[in-house]
Short mmCIF file of C-alpha atoms in Angstrom, two decimals:
data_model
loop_
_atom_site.label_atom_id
_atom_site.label_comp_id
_atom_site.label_asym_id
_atom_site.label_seq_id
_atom_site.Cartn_x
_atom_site.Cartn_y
_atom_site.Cartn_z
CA UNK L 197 -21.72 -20.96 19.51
CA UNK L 198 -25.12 -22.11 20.26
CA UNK L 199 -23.76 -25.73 21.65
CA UNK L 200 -22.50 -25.72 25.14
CA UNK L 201 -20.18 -28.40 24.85
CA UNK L 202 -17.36 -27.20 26.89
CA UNK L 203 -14.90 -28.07 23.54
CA UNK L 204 -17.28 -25.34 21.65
CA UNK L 205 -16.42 -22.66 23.43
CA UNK L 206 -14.71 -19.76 21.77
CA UNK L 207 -10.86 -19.36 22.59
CA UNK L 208 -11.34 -16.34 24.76
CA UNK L 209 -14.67 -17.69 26.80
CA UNK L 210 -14.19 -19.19 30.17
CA UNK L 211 -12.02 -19.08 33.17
CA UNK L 212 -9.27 -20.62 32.04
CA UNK L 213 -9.30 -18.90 28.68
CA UNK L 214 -5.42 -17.33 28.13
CA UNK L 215 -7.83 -14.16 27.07
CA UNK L 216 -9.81 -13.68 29.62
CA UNK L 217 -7.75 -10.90 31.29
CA UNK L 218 -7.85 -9.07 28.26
CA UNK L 219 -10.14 -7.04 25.75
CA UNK L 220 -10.78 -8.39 22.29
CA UNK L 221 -9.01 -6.77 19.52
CA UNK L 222 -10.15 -3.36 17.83
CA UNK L 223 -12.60 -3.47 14.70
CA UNK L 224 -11.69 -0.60 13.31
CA UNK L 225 -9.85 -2.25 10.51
CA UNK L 226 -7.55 0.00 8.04
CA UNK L 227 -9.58 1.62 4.86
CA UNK L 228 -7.43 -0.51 2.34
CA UNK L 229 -7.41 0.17 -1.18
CA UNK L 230 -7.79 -3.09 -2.25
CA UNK L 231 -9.73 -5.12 -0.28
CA UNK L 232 -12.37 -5.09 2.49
CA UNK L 233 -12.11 -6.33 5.99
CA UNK L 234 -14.96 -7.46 8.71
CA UNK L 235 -14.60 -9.90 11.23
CA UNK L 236 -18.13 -12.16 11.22
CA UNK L 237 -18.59 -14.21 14.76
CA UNK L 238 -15.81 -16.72 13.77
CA UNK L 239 -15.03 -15.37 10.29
CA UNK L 240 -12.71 -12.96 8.84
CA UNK L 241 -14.09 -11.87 5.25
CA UNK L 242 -11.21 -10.32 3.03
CA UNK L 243 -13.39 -9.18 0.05
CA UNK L 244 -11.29 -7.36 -2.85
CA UNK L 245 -13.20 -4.55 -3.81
CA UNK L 246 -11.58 -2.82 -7.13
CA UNK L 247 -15.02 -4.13 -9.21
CA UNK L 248 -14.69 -1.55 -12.12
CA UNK L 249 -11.08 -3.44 -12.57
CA UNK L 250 -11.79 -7.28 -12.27
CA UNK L 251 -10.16 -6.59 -8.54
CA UNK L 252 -6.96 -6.62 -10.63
CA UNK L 253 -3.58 -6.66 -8.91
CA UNK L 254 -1.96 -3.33 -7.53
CA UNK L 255 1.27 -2.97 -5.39
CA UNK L 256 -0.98 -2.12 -2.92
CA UNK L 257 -2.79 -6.16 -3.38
CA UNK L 258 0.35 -8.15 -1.42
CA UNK L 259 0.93 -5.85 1.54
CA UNK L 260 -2.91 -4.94 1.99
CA UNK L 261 -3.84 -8.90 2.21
CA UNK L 262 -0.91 -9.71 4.12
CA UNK L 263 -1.84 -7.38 6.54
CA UNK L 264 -5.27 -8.34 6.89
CA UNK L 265 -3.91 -12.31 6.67
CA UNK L 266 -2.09 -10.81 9.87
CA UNK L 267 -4.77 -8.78 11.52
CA UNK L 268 -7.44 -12.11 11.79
CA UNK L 269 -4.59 -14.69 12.22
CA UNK L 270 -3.82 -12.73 15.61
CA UNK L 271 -7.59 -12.17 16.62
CA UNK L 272 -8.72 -14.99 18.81
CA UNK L 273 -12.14 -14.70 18.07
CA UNK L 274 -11.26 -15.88 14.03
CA UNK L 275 -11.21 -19.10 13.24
CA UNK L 276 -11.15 -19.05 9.27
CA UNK L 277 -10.26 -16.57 7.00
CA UNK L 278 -12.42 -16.08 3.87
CA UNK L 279 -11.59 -14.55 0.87
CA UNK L 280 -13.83 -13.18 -2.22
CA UNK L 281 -14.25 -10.52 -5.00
CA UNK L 282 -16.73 -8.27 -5.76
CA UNK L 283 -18.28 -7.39 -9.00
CA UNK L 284 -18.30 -9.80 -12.08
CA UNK L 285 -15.26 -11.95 -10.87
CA UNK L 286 -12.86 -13.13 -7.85
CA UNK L 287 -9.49 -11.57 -9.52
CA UNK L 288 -8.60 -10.86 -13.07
CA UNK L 289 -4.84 -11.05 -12.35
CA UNK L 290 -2.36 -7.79 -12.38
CA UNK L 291 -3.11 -4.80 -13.76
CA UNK L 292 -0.91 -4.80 -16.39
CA UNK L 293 -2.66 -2.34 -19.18
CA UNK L 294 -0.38 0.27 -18.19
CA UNK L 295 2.73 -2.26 -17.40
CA UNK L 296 2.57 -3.20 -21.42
CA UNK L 297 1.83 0.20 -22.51
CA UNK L 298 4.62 1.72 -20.81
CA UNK L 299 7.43 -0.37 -21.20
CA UNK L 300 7.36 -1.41 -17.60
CA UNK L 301 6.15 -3.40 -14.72
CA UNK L 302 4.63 -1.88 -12.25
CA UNK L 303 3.74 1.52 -13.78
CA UNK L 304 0.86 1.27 -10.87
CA UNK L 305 0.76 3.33 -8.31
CA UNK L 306 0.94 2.16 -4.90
CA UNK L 307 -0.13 3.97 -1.37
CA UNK L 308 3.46 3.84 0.01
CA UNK L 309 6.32 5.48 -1.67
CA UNK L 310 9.20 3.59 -2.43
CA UNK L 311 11.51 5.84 -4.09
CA UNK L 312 14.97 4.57 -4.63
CA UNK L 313 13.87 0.91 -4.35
CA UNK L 314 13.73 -1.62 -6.31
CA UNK L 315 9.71 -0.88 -5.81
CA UNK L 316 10.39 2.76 -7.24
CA UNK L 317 8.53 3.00 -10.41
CA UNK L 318 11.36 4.92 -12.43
CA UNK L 319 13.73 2.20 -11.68
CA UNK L 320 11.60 -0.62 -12.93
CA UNK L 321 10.70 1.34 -15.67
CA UNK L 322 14.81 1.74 -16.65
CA UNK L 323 15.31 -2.32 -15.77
CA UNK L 324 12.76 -3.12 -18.38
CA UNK L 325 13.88 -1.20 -21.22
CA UNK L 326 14.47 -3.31 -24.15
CA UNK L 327 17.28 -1.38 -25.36
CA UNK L 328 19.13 -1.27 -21.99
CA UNK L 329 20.53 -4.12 -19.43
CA UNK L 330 17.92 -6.13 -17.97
CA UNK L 331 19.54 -7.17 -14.25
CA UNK L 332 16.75 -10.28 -13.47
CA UNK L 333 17.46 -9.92 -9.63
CA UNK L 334 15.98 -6.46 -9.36
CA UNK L 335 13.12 -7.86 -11.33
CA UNK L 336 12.56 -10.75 -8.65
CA UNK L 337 12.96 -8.47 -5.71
CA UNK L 338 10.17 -7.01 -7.28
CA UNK L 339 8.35 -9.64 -7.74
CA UNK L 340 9.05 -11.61 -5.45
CA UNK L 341 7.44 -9.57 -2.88
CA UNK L 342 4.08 -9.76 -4.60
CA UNK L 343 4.32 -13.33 -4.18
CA UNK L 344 5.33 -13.31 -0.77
CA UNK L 345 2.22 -11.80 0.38
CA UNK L 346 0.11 -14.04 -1.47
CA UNK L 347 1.64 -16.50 0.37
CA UNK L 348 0.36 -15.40 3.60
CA UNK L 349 -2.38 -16.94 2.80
CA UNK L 350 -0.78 -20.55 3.07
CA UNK L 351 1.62 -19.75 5.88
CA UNK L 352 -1.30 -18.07 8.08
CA UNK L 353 -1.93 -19.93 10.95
CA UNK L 354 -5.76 -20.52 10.56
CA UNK L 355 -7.60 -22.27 7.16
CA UNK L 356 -7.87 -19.67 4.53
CA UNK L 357 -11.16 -20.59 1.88
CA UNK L 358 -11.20 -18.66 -1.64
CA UNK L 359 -14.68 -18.04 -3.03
CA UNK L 360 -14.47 -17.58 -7.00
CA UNK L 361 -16.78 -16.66 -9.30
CA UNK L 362 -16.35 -15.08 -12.57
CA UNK L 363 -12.71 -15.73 -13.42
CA UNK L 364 -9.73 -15.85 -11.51
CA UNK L 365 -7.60 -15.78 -14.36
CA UNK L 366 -3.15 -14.80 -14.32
CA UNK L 367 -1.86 -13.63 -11.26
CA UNK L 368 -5.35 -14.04 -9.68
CA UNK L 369 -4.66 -18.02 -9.37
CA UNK L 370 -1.34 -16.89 -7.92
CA UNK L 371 -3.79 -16.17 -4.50
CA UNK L 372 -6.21 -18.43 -5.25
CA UNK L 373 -4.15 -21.45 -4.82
CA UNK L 374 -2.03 -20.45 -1.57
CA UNK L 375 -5.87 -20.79 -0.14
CA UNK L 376 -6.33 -24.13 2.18
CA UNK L 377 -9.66 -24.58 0.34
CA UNK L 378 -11.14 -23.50 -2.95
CA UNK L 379 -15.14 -23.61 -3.99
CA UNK L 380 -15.27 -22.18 -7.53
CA UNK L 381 -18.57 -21.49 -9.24
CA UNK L 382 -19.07 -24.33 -12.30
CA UNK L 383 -19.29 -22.01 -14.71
CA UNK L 384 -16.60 -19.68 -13.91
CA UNK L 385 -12.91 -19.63 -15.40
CA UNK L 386 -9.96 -20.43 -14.01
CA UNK L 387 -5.95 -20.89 -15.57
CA UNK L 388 -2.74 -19.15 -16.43
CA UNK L 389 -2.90 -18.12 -20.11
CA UNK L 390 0.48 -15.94 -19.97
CA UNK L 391 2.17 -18.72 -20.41
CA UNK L 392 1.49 -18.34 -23.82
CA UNK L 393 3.86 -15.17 -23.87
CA UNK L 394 5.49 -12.86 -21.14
CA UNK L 395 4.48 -15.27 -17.87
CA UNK L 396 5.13 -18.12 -15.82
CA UNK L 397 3.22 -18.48 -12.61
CA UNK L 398 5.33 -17.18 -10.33
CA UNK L 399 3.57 -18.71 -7.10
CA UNK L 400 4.96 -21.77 -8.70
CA UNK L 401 1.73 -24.13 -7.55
CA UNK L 402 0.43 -25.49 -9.88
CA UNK L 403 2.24 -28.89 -9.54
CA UNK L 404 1.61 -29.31 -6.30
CA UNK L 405 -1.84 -28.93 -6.28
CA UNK L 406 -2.24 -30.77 -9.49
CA UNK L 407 0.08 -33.02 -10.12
CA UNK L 408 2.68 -33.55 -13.08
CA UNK L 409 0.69 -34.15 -15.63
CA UNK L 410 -2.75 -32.19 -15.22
CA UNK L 411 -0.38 -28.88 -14.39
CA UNK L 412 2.07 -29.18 -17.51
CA UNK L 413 -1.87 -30.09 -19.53
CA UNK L 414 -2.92 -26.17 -18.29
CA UNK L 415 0.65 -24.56 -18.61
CA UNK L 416 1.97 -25.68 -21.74
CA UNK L 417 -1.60 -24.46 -23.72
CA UNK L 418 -1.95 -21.85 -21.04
CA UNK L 419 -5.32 -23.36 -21.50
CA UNK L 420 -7.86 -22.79 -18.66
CA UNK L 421 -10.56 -24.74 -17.05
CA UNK L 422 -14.08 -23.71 -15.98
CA UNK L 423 -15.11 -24.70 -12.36
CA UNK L 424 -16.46 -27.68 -12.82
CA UNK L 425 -13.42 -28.86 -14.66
CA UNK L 426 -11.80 -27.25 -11.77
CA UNK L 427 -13.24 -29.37 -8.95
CA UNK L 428 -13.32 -32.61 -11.31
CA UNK L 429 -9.63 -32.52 -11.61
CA UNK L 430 -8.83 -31.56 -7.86
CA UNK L 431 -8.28 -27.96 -8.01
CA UNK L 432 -10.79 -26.82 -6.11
CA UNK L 433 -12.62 -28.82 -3.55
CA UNK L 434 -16.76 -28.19 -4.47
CA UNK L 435 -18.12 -26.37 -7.81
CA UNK L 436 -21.22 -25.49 -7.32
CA UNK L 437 -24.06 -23.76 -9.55
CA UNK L 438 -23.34 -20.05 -9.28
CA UNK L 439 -26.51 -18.94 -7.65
CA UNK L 440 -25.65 -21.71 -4.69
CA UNK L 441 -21.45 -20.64 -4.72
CA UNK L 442 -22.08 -18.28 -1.22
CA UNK L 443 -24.54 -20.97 0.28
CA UNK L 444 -22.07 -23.88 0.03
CA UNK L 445 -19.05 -21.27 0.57
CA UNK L 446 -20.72 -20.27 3.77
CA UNK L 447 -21.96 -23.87 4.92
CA UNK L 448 -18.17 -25.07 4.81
CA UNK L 449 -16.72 -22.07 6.31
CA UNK L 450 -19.03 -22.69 9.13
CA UNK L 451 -17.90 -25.89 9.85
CA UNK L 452 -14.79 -25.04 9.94
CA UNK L 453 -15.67 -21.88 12.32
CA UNK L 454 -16.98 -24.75 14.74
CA UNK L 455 -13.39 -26.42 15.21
CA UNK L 456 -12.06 -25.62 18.68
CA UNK L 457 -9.18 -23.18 17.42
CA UNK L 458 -6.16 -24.72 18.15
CA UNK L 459 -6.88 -27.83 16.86
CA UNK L 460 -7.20 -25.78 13.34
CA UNK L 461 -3.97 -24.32 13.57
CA UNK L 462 -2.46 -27.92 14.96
CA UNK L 463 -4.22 -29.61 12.17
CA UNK L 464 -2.91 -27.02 9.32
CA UNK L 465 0.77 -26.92 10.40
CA UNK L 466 0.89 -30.40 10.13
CA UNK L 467 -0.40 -30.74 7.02
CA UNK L 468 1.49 -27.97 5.97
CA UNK L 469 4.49 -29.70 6.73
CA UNK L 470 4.13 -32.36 4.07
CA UNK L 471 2.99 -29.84 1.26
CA UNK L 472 6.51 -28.11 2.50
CA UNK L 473 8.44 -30.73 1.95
CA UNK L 474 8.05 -30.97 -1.39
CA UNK L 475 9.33 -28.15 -2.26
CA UNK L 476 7.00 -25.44 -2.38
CA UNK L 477 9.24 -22.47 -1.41
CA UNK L 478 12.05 -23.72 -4.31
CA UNK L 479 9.02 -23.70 -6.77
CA UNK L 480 8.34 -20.49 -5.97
CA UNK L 481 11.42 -18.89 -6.07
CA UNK L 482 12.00 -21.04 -9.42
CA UNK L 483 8.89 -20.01 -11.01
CA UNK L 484 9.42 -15.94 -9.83
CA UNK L 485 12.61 -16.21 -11.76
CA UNK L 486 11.65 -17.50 -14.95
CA UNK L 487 8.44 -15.22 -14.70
CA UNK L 488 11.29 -12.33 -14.95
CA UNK L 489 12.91 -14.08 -17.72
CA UNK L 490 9.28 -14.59 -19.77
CA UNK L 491 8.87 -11.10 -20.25
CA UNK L 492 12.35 -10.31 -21.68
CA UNK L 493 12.78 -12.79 -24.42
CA UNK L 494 12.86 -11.70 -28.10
CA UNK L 495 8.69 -12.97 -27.56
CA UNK L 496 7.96 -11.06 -24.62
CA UNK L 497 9.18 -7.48 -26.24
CA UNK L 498 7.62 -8.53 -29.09
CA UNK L 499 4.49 -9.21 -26.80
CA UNK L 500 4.64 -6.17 -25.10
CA UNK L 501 5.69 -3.97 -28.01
CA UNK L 502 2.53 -4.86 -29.93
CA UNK L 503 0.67 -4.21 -26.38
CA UNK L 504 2.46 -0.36 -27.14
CA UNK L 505 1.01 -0.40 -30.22
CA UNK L 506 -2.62 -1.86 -30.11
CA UNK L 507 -3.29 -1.77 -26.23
CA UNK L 508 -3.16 -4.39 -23.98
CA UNK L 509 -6.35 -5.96 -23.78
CA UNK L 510 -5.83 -6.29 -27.96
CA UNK L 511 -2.45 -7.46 -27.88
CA UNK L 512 -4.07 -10.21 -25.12
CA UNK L 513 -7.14 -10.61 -27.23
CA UNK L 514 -4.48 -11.83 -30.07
CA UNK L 515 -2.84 -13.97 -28.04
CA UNK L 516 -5.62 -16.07 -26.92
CA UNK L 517 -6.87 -16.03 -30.49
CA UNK L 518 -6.58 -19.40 -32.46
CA UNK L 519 -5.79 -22.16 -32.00
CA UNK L 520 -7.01 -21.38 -28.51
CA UNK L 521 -10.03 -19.33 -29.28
CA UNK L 522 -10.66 -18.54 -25.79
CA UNK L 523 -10.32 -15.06 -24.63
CA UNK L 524 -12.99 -13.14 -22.38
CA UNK L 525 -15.27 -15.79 -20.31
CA UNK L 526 -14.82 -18.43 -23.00
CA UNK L 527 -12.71 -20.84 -21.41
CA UNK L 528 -10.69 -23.70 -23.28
CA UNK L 529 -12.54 -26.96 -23.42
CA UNK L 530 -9.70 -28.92 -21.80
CA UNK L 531 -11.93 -31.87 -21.11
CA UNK L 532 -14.42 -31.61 -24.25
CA UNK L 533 -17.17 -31.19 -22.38
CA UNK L 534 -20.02 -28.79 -23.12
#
């Protein structure tokens, strides 16, 4: 850092540095699938990078940002962890064309095998068979593991920012809002329309970032909110024009980057410990559950049978047809604003 202030200093600069024996930790990142990773000065940038897809969810997504969650909170030289999407959006939620198609979740390949699992493809596949017995814990220790990852993100030790444009839409907020801080473009859209049919939020946050009342407004329309909205009602903390969204992303990041480190990871645990204590884990596990459940009542097979039928992105086109008229970027007017 350009100030010399001895509190300044990075965490492995000066004599009495507990790094200054040692050599600073590789670059040489893994070649995700997912994501991008680069270590900036004081920032680690996790940028999802499936663009042609809206960066939608694979089972690749959890363990490939939990990883790299893992790979900056251990490098001293990180003091923030920032997290973005290219192409047109931050995350369009899982990819789940395939998943409604085929009878299944989680016909998506991932990079590790996990035959014989309750990750193994064919066994989902024979769990979510409409004519067969569904057994709901298999489901969760499916999903469940998705959302664990995500949560890396809130039980990292260092302040994790989420930069959205576009949309972060379904199981994109699911990562969004384990993030310390979010600065959403104003124009860009953001909510949890599966709860219309086959979803619940299985991060299970919702609440707790937005109280009673403003979370059961968005979840029992499955309505959504554009940025502005977003930041208005204290879901994200700035919502800025899109053409300034990096500029103000990058001028808060930095002052965070210029926090002596440990008084970050102090600072975070403590407040931490009240968001905790209200129960975020038992939301979670809560909200993975019933997620399970959504997709095999007599509406979710019907859901997902007409997704067999028409395609998935019709059968969600119909869905978010009236009274909500607000599929693709159109977003739902929750505050009848222009």
């Amino acid at each position: 850092m350009a100030d010399e202030a001895p509190w300044r200093r990075a965490a492995t600069e000066g004599a009495d540095s507990p790094y200054r024996a040692t050599t600073p930790p590789a670059d040489d990142a893994p070649s995700y699938r997912t994501l991008t990773y680069e270590v900036d000065g004081r920032v680690a940038r996790l940028t999802f990078n499936r663009p042609e897809q809206g960066n939608s969810i694979t089972p690749d997504t959890p363990v490939e940002l939990a990883d790299a969650v893992e790979r900056a909170d251990l490098d001293p030289r990180v003091h923030v962890i920032l997290l973005s999407g290219r192409g047109k959006g931050f995350c369009g939620g899982y990819d789940l064309a395939a998943s409604a198609e085929g009878l299944m979740d989680g016909a998506m390949a991932g990079a590790t095998p996990r035959e014989g699992t309750v990750l193994d493809l064919t066994v989902q596949m024979l769990n979510h068979d409409p004519a067969g017995t569904w057994d709901p814990m298999v489901d969760y220790a499916m999903m469940s593991r998705f959302t664990r990852g995500f949560a890396s993100l809130l039980h990292a030790d260092k302040p994790t920012v989420a930069s959205i444009h576009g949309f972060c839409v379904a199981g994109g907020t699911d990562i969004a809002l384990h993030c310390d801080q979010i600065v959403i473009a104003a124009d860009a859209k953001i909510g949890y329309p599966p709860t219309r049919v086959w979803g619940v939020p299985s991060a299970g946050l919702w609440a707790h970032r937005l109280g009673d009342q403003r979370a059961k407004r968005l979840l029992f329309t499955g309505d959504t909110l554009t940025g502005a909205e977003a930041a208005a009602w204290g879901l994200a903390i700035e919502a800025p024009a899109p053409e300034r969204l990096e500029e103000r992303t990058e001028a808060l990041v930095q002052r965070i980057a210029a926090m002596p480190l440990n008084q970050l990871i102090m600072t975070k645990l403590a407040l931490n410990s009240a968001l905790l204590a209200q129960g975020v884990q038992n939301s979670r596990m809560i909200s993975t559950v019933f997620d399970g459940i959504s997709r095999h009542t007599r509406e979710g097979h019907a859901f997902q049978q007409r997704a067999a039928e028409v395609g998935f992105r019709q059968a969600v086109r119909e869905r978010d047809g009236a009274p909500y008229d607000d599929h693709g970027p159109q977003t739902s007017n929750v505050t009848d604003k222009e």
